[in-house]
Coordinates of C-alpha atoms in Angstrom, one line a residue:
M198 CA 107.2 -64.9 58.2
G199 CA 107.1 -61.5 59.8
S200 CA 108.6 -62.4 63.2
T201 CA 112.1 -61.3 62.2
G202 CA 111.0 -57.8 61.1
R203 CA 112.7 -54.9 62.7
T204 CA 112.1 -51.1 62.6
R205 CA 115.2 -50.0 60.6
K206 CA 116.5 -46.8 59.4
R207 CA 116.8 -46.6 55.6
H208 CA 119.6 -45.0 53.9
G209 CA 118.5 -44.6 50.3
G210 CA 120.1 -46.2 47.3
R211 CA 121.8 -49.1 48.9
A212 CA 119.1 -51.7 49.4
G213 CA 119.9 -53.4 46.2
N214 CA 123.7 -53.6 46.7
A215 CA 124.3 -57.2 47.4
L216 CA 128.1 -56.7 48.0
R217 CA 127.9 -53.5 50.0
R218 CA 131.0 -52.7 52.0
G219 CA 129.6 -51.3 55.2
G220 CA 128.7 -47.8 54.1
D221 CA 128.3 -45.5 57.1
V222 CA 128.8 -48.0 59.8
I223 CA 132.4 -49.3 59.3
S224 CA 135.0 -49.4 56.6
Q225 CA 135.5 -53.1 55.8
M226 CA 137.4 -55.0 53.1
P227 CA 135.5 -55.8 49.9
W228 CA 134.2 -59.3 49.3
R229 CA 136.9 -61.7 48.2
I230 CA 137.9 -65.3 48.4
P231 CA 141.3 -65.3 50.2
V232 CA 144.1 -67.5 49.0
N233 CA 146.6 -68.7 51.6
L234 CA 150.1 -67.8 50.4
D235 CA 152.0 -69.6 53.1
A236 CA 153.4 -73.1 53.0
P237 CA 151.5 -75.2 55.5
T238 CA 153.0 -76.2 58.8
E239 CA 153.6 -79.9 58.7
P240 CA 154.7 -81.3 62.1
L241 CA 154.6 -84.9 60.9
T242 CA 157.6 -86.6 59.2
E243 CA 156.9 -88.8 56.2
D244 CA 157.0 -91.8 58.4
G245 CA 154.6 -90.1 60.8
V246 CA 152.1 -89.5 58.0
L247 CA 152.3 -93.2 57.0
A248 CA 152.0 -94.3 60.6
I249 CA 148.8 -92.3 61.2
H250 CA 147.4 -93.5 57.9
D251 CA 148.1 -97.1 58.8
T252 CA 146.5 -96.7 62.2
A253 CA 143.4 -95.2 60.6
M254 CA 143.2 -98.0 58.1
R255 CA 143.7 -100.6 60.9
I256 CA 140.8 -99.1 62.8
L257 CA 138.5 -99.5 59.8
E258 CA 139.8 -103.0 58.9
E259 CA 140.1 -104.6 62.3
L260 CA 137.8 -102.6 64.6
G261 CA 135.3 -101.3 62.1
M262 CA 132.7 -98.4 62.4
Q263 CA 129.2 -98.8 63.6
F264 CA 126.8 -97.4 61.0
L265 CA 123.5 -97.1 62.9
N266 CA 121.5 -96.8 59.7
P267 CA 120.3 -100.0 58.0
E268 CA 120.3 -98.4 54.5
A269 CA 123.9 -97.4 54.9
V270 CA 124.8 -100.9 56.1
D271 CA 123.1 -102.5 53.1
I272 CA 124.9 -100.2 50.7
L273 CA 128.3 -101.0 52.2
R274 CA 127.4 -104.7 52.2
K275 CA 126.9 -104.5 48.5
A276 CA 130.2 -102.6 48.2
G277 CA 131.9 -105.7 49.6
C278 CA 132.6 -104.5 53.2
T279 CA 132.4 -107.0 56.1
I280 CA 129.2 -106.6 58.1
E281 CA 128.5 -107.9 61.6
G282 CA 125.2 -106.4 62.8
E283 CA 125.8 -102.6 62.6
T284 CA 129.6 -102.9 62.6
V285 CA 131.2 -102.3 59.2
R286 CA 134.8 -103.3 58.4
M287 CA 136.4 -101.7 55.3
G288 CA 139.5 -102.8 53.6
R289 CA 142.1 -100.1 53.0
D290 CA 142.1 -100.7 49.3
F291 CA 138.3 -100.0 49.2
V292 CA 138.7 -96.9 51.3
M293 CA 141.5 -95.4 49.3
E294 CA 139.7 -96.2 46.0
M295 CA 136.6 -94.4 47.2
V296 CA 138.4 -91.4 48.7
G297 CA 140.4 -91.1 45.5
K298 CA 137.1 -90.4 43.6
A299 CA 136.5 -87.2 45.7
P300 CA 137.6 -83.9 44.0
E301 CA 140.4 -82.0 45.5
Q302 CA 138.7 -78.7 44.7
F303 CA 135.1 -77.7 43.9
T304 CA 132.8 -74.7 44.0
I305 CA 129.4 -74.0 45.7
T306 CA 127.1 -71.5 44.0
P307 CA 124.4 -69.9 46.1
R308 CA 121.4 -67.9 44.8
N309 CA 123.7 -64.9 44.2
P310 CA 126.4 -66.3 41.9
E311 CA 128.7 -63.4 42.9
R312 CA 128.9 -65.2 46.3
E313 CA 130.2 -68.4 44.8
I314 CA 132.9 -70.0 47.0
T315 CA 135.8 -72.3 46.1
L316 CA 136.8 -75.1 48.5
G317 CA 140.2 -76.7 48.1
G318 CA 143.6 -75.6 46.8
G319 CA 144.9 -72.6 48.6
H320 CA 141.5 -71.1 49.3
I321 CA 140.4 -70.4 52.9
L322 CA 136.8 -69.5 53.7
F323 CA 135.3 -68.3 57.0
G324 CA 131.8 -69.0 58.2
N325 CA 129.6 -67.8 61.1
V326 CA 129.1 -69.5 64.4
S327 CA 126.7 -72.4 64.2
S328 CA 124.4 -74.2 66.6
P329 CA 124.8 -72.8 70.1
P330 CA 121.6 -73.1 72.1
N331 CA 122.3 -70.0 74.1
Y332 CA 123.0 -66.3 73.5
W333 CA 124.9 -63.6 75.3
D334 CA 125.3 -59.9 74.5
L335 CA 126.5 -56.9 76.5
S336 CA 123.1 -55.3 76.5
L337 CA 121.6 -58.3 78.3
G338 CA 124.6 -59.1 80.4
R339 CA 123.5 -62.7 80.9
K340 CA 123.3 -66.0 79.1
V341 CA 119.8 -66.7 77.7
P342 CA 118.2 -69.3 75.4
G343 CA 118.3 -68.3 71.7
T344 CA 115.3 -66.9 69.9
R345 CA 114.4 -66.5 66.2
E346 CA 115.1 -62.8 66.4
M347 CA 118.5 -63.3 67.9
C348 CA 119.2 -65.9 65.2
A349 CA 118.1 -63.5 62.5
N350 CA 120.3 -60.7 63.9
L351 CA 123.3 -62.9 63.7
L352 CA 122.3 -63.8 60.1
R353 CA 122.3 -60.1 59.4
L354 CA 125.9 -59.9 60.7
T355 CA 126.7 -63.0 58.5
Q356 CA 125.5 -61.1 55.4
Y357 CA 126.9 -57.8 56.4
F358 CA 130.6 -58.8 56.8
N359 CA 132.5 -59.5 53.6
C360 CA 135.0 -61.6 55.5
I361 CA 132.2 -64.2 56.2
H362 CA 131.9 -66.4 53.1
F363 CA 129.2 -68.9 54.0
A364 CA 126.2 -69.1 56.2
G365 CA 126.6 -72.2 58.4
G366 CA 123.9 -73.8 60.6
Y367 CA 121.7 -71.8 63.0
P368 CA 124.0 -69.1 64.4
V369 CA 122.0 -69.6 67.6
E370 CA 119.2 -72.2 68.1
P371 CA 115.9 -70.4 68.1
V372 CA 114.4 -72.4 70.9
D373 CA 111.2 -70.3 70.8
V374 CA 110.4 -72.1 67.5
H375 CA 109.3 -75.7 67.8
A376 CA 112.0 -78.2 66.7
S377 CA 109.7 -79.7 64.1
V378 CA 109.5 -76.5 62.0
R379 CA 112.6 -74.7 63.2
H380 CA 114.5 -75.6 60.1
L381 CA 111.8 -74.0 57.9
D382 CA 111.7 -70.7 59.7
V383 CA 115.5 -70.4 60.0
L384 CA 116.1 -71.4 56.4
F385 CA 113.5 -68.8 55.3
D386 CA 115.4 -66.2 57.3
K387 CA 118.7 -67.3 56.0
L388 CA 117.7 -67.3 52.4
T389 CA 116.0 -63.9 52.6
L390 CA 118.5 -62.1 54.9
T391 CA 121.6 -63.5 53.2
D392 CA 122.6 -64.5 49.7
K393 CA 125.6 -66.6 50.8
V394 CA 126.1 -70.4 50.6
P395 CA 123.7 -72.1 53.0
H396 CA 123.9 -75.2 55.1
A397 CA 121.5 -78.0 55.9
Y398 CA 121.4 -80.0 59.1
S399 CA 121.5 -83.7 58.3
L400 CA 118.9 -84.8 60.9
G401 CA 116.7 -87.1 58.9
R402 CA 114.9 -87.0 55.6
E403 CA 112.5 -84.1 56.1
R404 CA 115.0 -81.5 57.2
V405 CA 117.5 -82.2 54.4
E406 CA 114.8 -82.5 51.7
D407 CA 113.1 -79.3 52.9
V408 CA 116.4 -77.4 52.8
M409 CA 117.4 -78.6 49.4
E410 CA 114.0 -77.7 48.0
M411 CA 114.1 -74.2 49.6
V412 CA 117.6 -73.6 48.2
R413 CA 116.4 -74.7 44.8
I414 CA 113.4 -72.3 45.0
A415 CA 115.5 -69.4 46.2
G416 CA 117.9 -69.8 43.3
G417 CA 115.1 -70.0 40.7
L418 CA 116.5 -73.4 39.7
T419 CA 115.0 -76.5 38.0
H420 CA 115.7 -79.8 39.8
E421 CA 118.2 -80.6 37.1
E422 CA 120.0 -77.2 37.6
F423 CA 120.1 -77.8 41.3
E424 CA 121.7 -81.2 41.0
A425 CA 124.1 -80.1 38.2
K426 CA 126.5 -78.6 40.8
P427 CA 126.7 -77.9 44.5
R428 CA 124.3 -75.2 45.7
M429 CA 124.6 -75.8 49.5
Y430 CA 126.3 -78.3 51.8
T431 CA 125.7 -80.4 54.9
N432 CA 128.1 -81.1 57.8
I433 CA 127.8 -84.3 59.9
N434 CA 129.6 -85.3 63.1
S435 CA 130.4 -88.9 63.9
T436 CA 129.3 -90.1 67.4
S437 CA 132.8 -90.7 68.7
P438 CA 134.2 -93.2 69.3
L439 CA 133.6 -95.1 66.0
K440 CA 129.9 -94.6 65.3
H441 CA 127.8 -92.8 62.7
D442 CA 124.2 -92.2 63.8
F443 CA 121.0 -92.8 61.9
P444 CA 119.6 -89.3 61.1
M445 CA 123.0 -87.8 60.1
L446 CA 123.7 -90.7 57.8
D447 CA 120.3 -90.4 56.2
G448 CA 120.9 -86.7 55.4
W449 CA 124.5 -87.4 54.3
M450 CA 123.3 -90.0 51.8
R451 CA 120.6 -87.7 50.4
C452 CA 123.0 -84.8 49.9
A453 CA 125.5 -87.2 48.3
R454 CA 122.9 -88.5 45.8
R455 CA 122.0 -85.0 44.7
G456 CA 125.6 -83.8 44.3
Q457 CA 125.6 -81.3 47.2
G458 CA 128.6 -80.5 49.4
C459 CA 129.3 -83.1 52.1
V460 CA 131.5 -82.2 55.1
V461 CA 132.2 -84.8 57.8
T462 CA 133.8 -83.6 61.0
P463 CA 134.4 -86.1 63.9
F464 CA 134.2 -84.4 67.3
T465 CA 137.1 -86.1 69.0
L466 CA 138.1 -84.8 72.4
A467 CA 141.4 -86.3 73.4
G468 CA 141.1 -88.0 76.8
A469 CA 137.4 -88.4 76.5
M470 CA 136.0 -89.6 73.2
A471 CA 139.4 -90.3 71.7
P472 CA 142.9 -91.4 73.0
V473 CA 144.7 -88.9 75.2
T474 CA 147.6 -88.7 72.6
M475 CA 147.1 -86.4 69.7
A476 CA 148.4 -89.0 67.1
G477 CA 145.8 -91.5 68.4
A478 CA 143.0 -88.9 68.4
V479 CA 143.9 -87.8 64.9
A480 CA 144.0 -91.4 63.6
Q481 CA 140.6 -92.2 65.1
S482 CA 139.1 -88.9 63.7
L483 CA 140.4 -89.8 60.2
A484 CA 139.0 -93.3 60.4
E485 CA 135.6 -91.9 61.3
G486 CA 135.7 -89.2 58.6
L487 CA 137.1 -91.4 55.8
S488 CA 134.4 -94.1 56.4
A489 CA 131.6 -91.6 55.7
I490 CA 133.5 -90.2 52.6
A491 CA 133.8 -93.8 51.3
L492 CA 130.1 -94.3 51.7
A493 CA 129.3 -91.0 49.8
Q494 CA 131.7 -91.8 47.0
Y495 CA 130.3 -95.3 46.5
I496 CA 126.8 -93.8 46.3
N497 CA 127.8 -91.0 43.9
P498 CA 131.4 -91.1 42.7
G499 CA 132.9 -87.6 42.5
V500 CA 130.5 -86.0 44.9
P501 CA 132.3 -83.1 46.6
C502 CA 133.5 -84.1 50.1
V503 CA 135.5 -82.3 52.8
I504 CA 137.3 -83.9 55.7
G505 CA 136.8 -82.0 59.0
T506 CA 138.8 -81.8 62.2
F507 CA 137.5 -81.0 65.6
T508 CA 140.2 -82.7 67.6
S509 CA 141.0 -81.0 70.8
N510 CA 141.5 -82.0 74.4
V511 CA 139.6 -82.0 77.6
D512 CA 140.6 -80.4 80.9
M513 CA 141.7 -83.5 82.7
K514 CA 140.8 -81.9 86.1
S515 CA 137.1 -81.2 85.2
G516 CA 136.4 -83.1 81.9
A517 CA 135.4 -79.8 80.3
P518 CA 136.4 -79.4 76.6
A519 CA 139.2 -77.0 75.9
F520 CA 139.8 -75.1 72.6
G521 CA 142.6 -73.0 71.1
T522 CA 145.2 -75.0 73.1
P523 CA 148.6 -76.0 71.8
E524 CA 147.3 -79.6 71.4
Y525 CA 144.3 -78.3 69.4
M526 CA 146.7 -76.3 67.1
R527 CA 148.9 -79.3 66.5
A528 CA 146.0 -81.7 65.9
T529 CA 144.7 -79.2 63.3
Q530 CA 148.1 -79.0 61.6
M531 CA 148.4 -82.8 61.7
T532 CA 145.0 -83.3 60.2
G533 CA 145.8 -80.8 57.5
Q534 CA 148.9 -82.7 56.6
M535 CA 146.8 -85.9 56.4
A536 CA 144.1 -84.2 54.3
R537 CA 146.7 -83.4 51.7
F538 CA 147.9 -87.0 51.8
Y539 CA 144.3 -88.1 50.9
G540 CA 143.7 -85.3 48.4
L541 CA 140.7 -83.8 50.3
P542 CA 139.8 -80.3 51.3
L543 CA 140.0 -79.6 55.0
R544 CA 137.5 -78.0 57.4
S545 CA 138.5 -76.7 60.9
S546 CA 137.0 -74.3 63.4
G547 CA 137.6 -71.0 65.1
S548 CA 136.8 -72.0 68.7
C549 CA 137.3 -71.1 72.3
A550 CA 136.2 -72.2 75.8
A551 CA 135.7 -68.7 77.2
N552 CA 132.3 -67.7 78.5
V553 CA 132.3 -64.0 77.6
P554 CA 134.1 -62.0 74.9
D555 CA 137.2 -61.3 77.0
G556 CA 141.0 -61.8 76.6
Q557 CA 140.7 -65.5 77.0
A558 CA 138.1 -65.7 74.2
M559 CA 140.3 -63.8 71.8
W560 CA 143.6 -65.5 72.5
E561 CA 142.0 -69.0 72.2
T562 CA 140.1 -68.0 69.1
S563 CA 143.2 -66.4 67.5
N564 CA 145.1 -69.6 68.2
S565 CA 142.4 -71.6 66.5
L566 CA 142.2 -69.3 63.5
W567 CA 145.9 -69.2 63.0
A568 CA 146.0 -73.0 63.3
A569 CA 143.5 -73.0 60.4
V570 CA 145.9 -70.9 58.4
Q571 CA 148.9 -73.0 59.3
S572 CA 147.1 -76.3 58.5
G573 CA 146.0 -75.2 55.1
T574 CA 142.4 -75.3 56.1
N575 CA 139.9 -74.5 53.3
M576 CA 136.7 -74.1 55.3
V577 CA 136.7 -72.5 58.8
Y578 CA 133.6 -73.2 60.7
H579 CA 132.6 -71.0 63.7
A580 CA 135.0 -68.3 62.7
A581 CA 132.9 -65.5 64.3
G582 CA 130.7 -65.5 67.3
W583 CA 131.6 -68.6 69.3
L584 CA 131.8 -68.8 73.1
E585 CA 131.6 -71.4 75.9
G586 CA 132.8 -74.3 73.8
G587 CA 130.0 -73.8 71.3
L588 CA 127.2 -73.3 73.9
I589 CA 126.9 -69.5 73.5
A590 CA 126.7 -67.2 70.4
S591 CA 127.6 -63.6 71.0
P592 CA 127.2 -60.6 68.6
E593 CA 130.1 -58.8 70.3
K594 CA 132.3 -61.8 69.9
F595 CA 131.2 -62.0 66.2
I596 CA 132.3 -58.4 65.6
M597 CA 135.6 -58.9 67.5
D598 CA 136.3 -62.1 65.5
C599 CA 135.7 -60.3 62.2
E600 CA 138.5 -57.9 63.1
I601 CA 140.8 -60.9 63.3
L602 CA 139.5 -62.4 60.1
Q603 CA 140.1 -59.1 58.2
Q604 CA 143.7 -59.0 59.6
I605 CA 144.2 -62.6 58.4
Q606 CA 142.9 -61.6 54.9
R607 CA 145.2 -58.6 54.8
Y608 CA 148.1 -60.8 55.9
M609 CA 147.4 -63.0 52.8
E610 CA 147.3 -60.2 50.3
P611 CA 150.3 -60.6 47.8
E612 CA 151.1 -56.9 47.9
V613 CA 152.1 -57.1 51.5
C614 CA 155.2 -59.1 50.6
A615 CA 155.7 -58.0 47.0
T616 CA 159.2 -57.3 45.9
N617 CA 159.0 -55.3 42.6
P618 CA 161.1 -52.2 42.3
S619 CA 158.4 -49.9 43.6
D620 CA 158.0 -52.1 46.7
L621 CA 161.7 -52.3 47.3
A622 CA 161.7 -48.5 47.4
F623 CA 165.4 -47.9 46.7
D624 CA 164.7 -44.4 45.3
A625 CA 162.7 -43.4 48.3
I626 CA 165.5 -44.7 50.6
A627 CA 168.0 -42.7 48.6
E628 CA 165.8 -39.6 48.7
V629 CA 165.6 -39.6 52.5
G630 CA 169.3 -40.7 52.9
H631 CA 170.8 -40.6 56.4
D632 CA 168.6 -37.9 57.8
G633 CA 164.9 -36.9 57.7
H634 CA 161.9 -39.2 57.5
F635 CA 159.6 -40.9 55.1
F636 CA 156.3 -39.2 55.9
G637 CA 156.7 -36.5 53.3
V638 CA 158.3 -38.3 50.4
Q639 CA 156.1 -39.0 47.3
H640 CA 156.5 -42.7 47.6
T641 CA 154.7 -42.5 51.0
Q642 CA 152.2 -40.0 49.8
D643 CA 151.2 -42.2 46.9
R644 CA 150.5 -45.2 49.3
Y645 CA 149.7 -44.0 52.8
T646 CA 145.9 -44.5 52.6
T647 CA 146.2 -48.2 51.6
A648 CA 149.7 -49.1 52.9
F649 CA 148.6 -50.8 56.2
Y650 CA 145.6 -52.5 57.6
Q651 CA 143.1 -50.1 59.1
P652 CA 141.0 -51.6 61.9
F653 CA 137.3 -51.0 62.3
L654 CA 137.2 -52.0 66.0
S655 CA 140.7 -51.7 67.5
D656 CA 141.4 -48.4 69.3
W657 CA 144.9 -47.1 68.7
K658 CA 144.5 -43.9 70.7
N659 CA 146.8 -43.4 73.7
F660 CA 145.4 -43.9 77.2
E661 CA 144.5 -40.3 77.8
A662 CA 142.7 -39.9 74.4
W663 CA 140.9 -43.2 74.9
E664 CA 139.9 -42.2 78.4
S665 CA 138.6 -38.8 77.4
A666 CA 136.6 -40.5 74.6
G667 CA 134.7 -42.6 77.1
A668 CA 137.1 -45.4 78.0
A669 CA 135.1 -48.0 76.1
W670 CA 136.5 -51.5 76.3
T671 CA 136.6 -53.6 73.2
P672 CA 133.2 -55.5 73.9
E673 CA 131.5 -52.2 74.4
R674 CA 132.8 -50.8 71.1
A675 CA 131.7 -54.1 69.5
N676 CA 128.2 -53.7 71.0
Q677 CA 128.0 -50.2 69.5
V678 CA 129.1 -51.5 66.1
Y679 CA 126.6 -54.4 66.3
H680 CA 123.6 -52.1 66.9
S681 CA 124.7 -49.7 64.2
I682 CA 124.9 -52.6 61.7
L683 CA 121.4 -53.7 62.6
D684 CA 120.0 -50.1 62.2
D685 CA 121.7 -49.8 58.9
F686 CA 121.1 -53.3 57.5
E687 CA 119.3 -53.9 54.2
P688 CA 118.7 -57.5 53.1
P689 CA 119.9 -58.6 49.7
P690 CA 117.4 -58.4 46.9
M691 CA 115.0 -61.3 46.1
D692 CA 112.4 -61.5 43.4
I693 CA 109.0 -61.1 45.0
A694 CA 107.6 -64.1 43.2
V695 CA 110.5 -66.2 44.6
R696 CA 109.9 -65.0 48.1
E697 CA 106.2 -65.8 47.8
E698 CA 107.0 -69.3 46.6
L699 CA 109.3 -69.8 49.6
E700 CA 106.6 -68.5 51.9
A701 CA 104.1 -70.9 50.4
F702 CA 106.5 -73.8 50.7
V703 CA 107.1 -73.1 54.4
T704 CA 103.3 -72.7 55.1
R705 CA 102.6 -76.0 53.4
R706 CA 105.3 -77.9 55.2
K707 CA 104.2 -76.5 58.6
A708 CA 100.7 -77.6 57.9
E709 CA 102.1 -81.1 57.1
G710 CA 103.8 -81.2 60.5
G711 CA 107.4 -80.3 59.5
A712 CA 110.0 -82.9 60.7
P713 CA 109.8 -85.6 63.4
T714 CA 111.6 -84.8 66.7
D715 CA 111.9 -88.3 68.1
Y716 CA 115.6 -89.0 67.3

């Protein structure tokens, strides 16, 4: 268990503060669950919504989904679906009946109940980058395969930033750890370095069952307490077009039976794995997602489910995926409109195709994040740290993205657009009159320290002052913040007996061989 240890400076008295705000490193916003105050952008007409719905239903009724898992096929046969080999056709009445059983809003409670999150309604949650096989940071200056230490450092950022609400999959794949036991080491690190809602990869029985047991142990829960409410979640992707694979369905069904959060996110790239038109791509994506939700609800009616969107386009010149494009933004908004039609929470992503944390990375990610806001997304995957279409994780990009996330959170605070008499400030306007300025009036003096968003990374000095201070570009400043956070980091508290039980579980499962790797 010691491979993630680091030599760290200690700054006394803060090790037990699970909700620390950055202390000496940066001044960040406190932990909060943001609520989106804006009406969602809805590009579809009522007829457009019904047309996409009808197309999704026709896909399920006439074309069907391939369920490459015999158990899932047997369950859907018992449910009355039409089965031909691995192809399952579902009637729209069945699909809508099942989808109607899913809650519109639910909570997930991790080992620290103060980190409980709410999915649905107007809530919007941000998660860390998940699953890139490669890593890049400014100190290295090159792309390298991920390691456990790199993964642990990104988990430290996940815990440190209050604008990150849940700990998604591996923030970078630790390819130095064998795939059969990787989930054990990373979940141990995740559960000891963070106290936020954790994720399980649905890649067969062993990985999901191990993660659920480790989450139960970390929370000090009985099996009954674990299953009484969601404590973690999984996310599966369909194999577009129109397939669900064996291991993901296995994990999906296991999480559904035990009442844990179930997120399904088809990865539909228009022009490649889906039609080139956004309406067609969205309709296909919905069919793929709704079919998995129907399965989960038949297994365990009322289990919390989230419909995800990862509909973007490819570069038709090269075939490479593109993110943060106008089409991506519209597809996210369209899927949000459809999610509300079905009464389901929505997941989207903060993504980009850039290879390094440069201008392209930030405008594409900003487009993706604001599309999440506009769509009414409830759960934003990959909100911090994503590069190269999900193939690279970067700590500098993580830091830079958190600046955007804090600005979005500030934008959503009700006081920014409040209109009570103090906010309307008529008396202050009268005091200044036609001459003078507002710097010195009491109305300003009472509010100047909290009136506006204060960045922790942006540099607002003029060129000469910036140049004389060292002329550090944004990724360089982010690199400095990253290393300062690592030096200052203290993990959240965990009872020593719980930690020892986790260690014993990991040791035993490793001795048993971990999980198969022959999928």
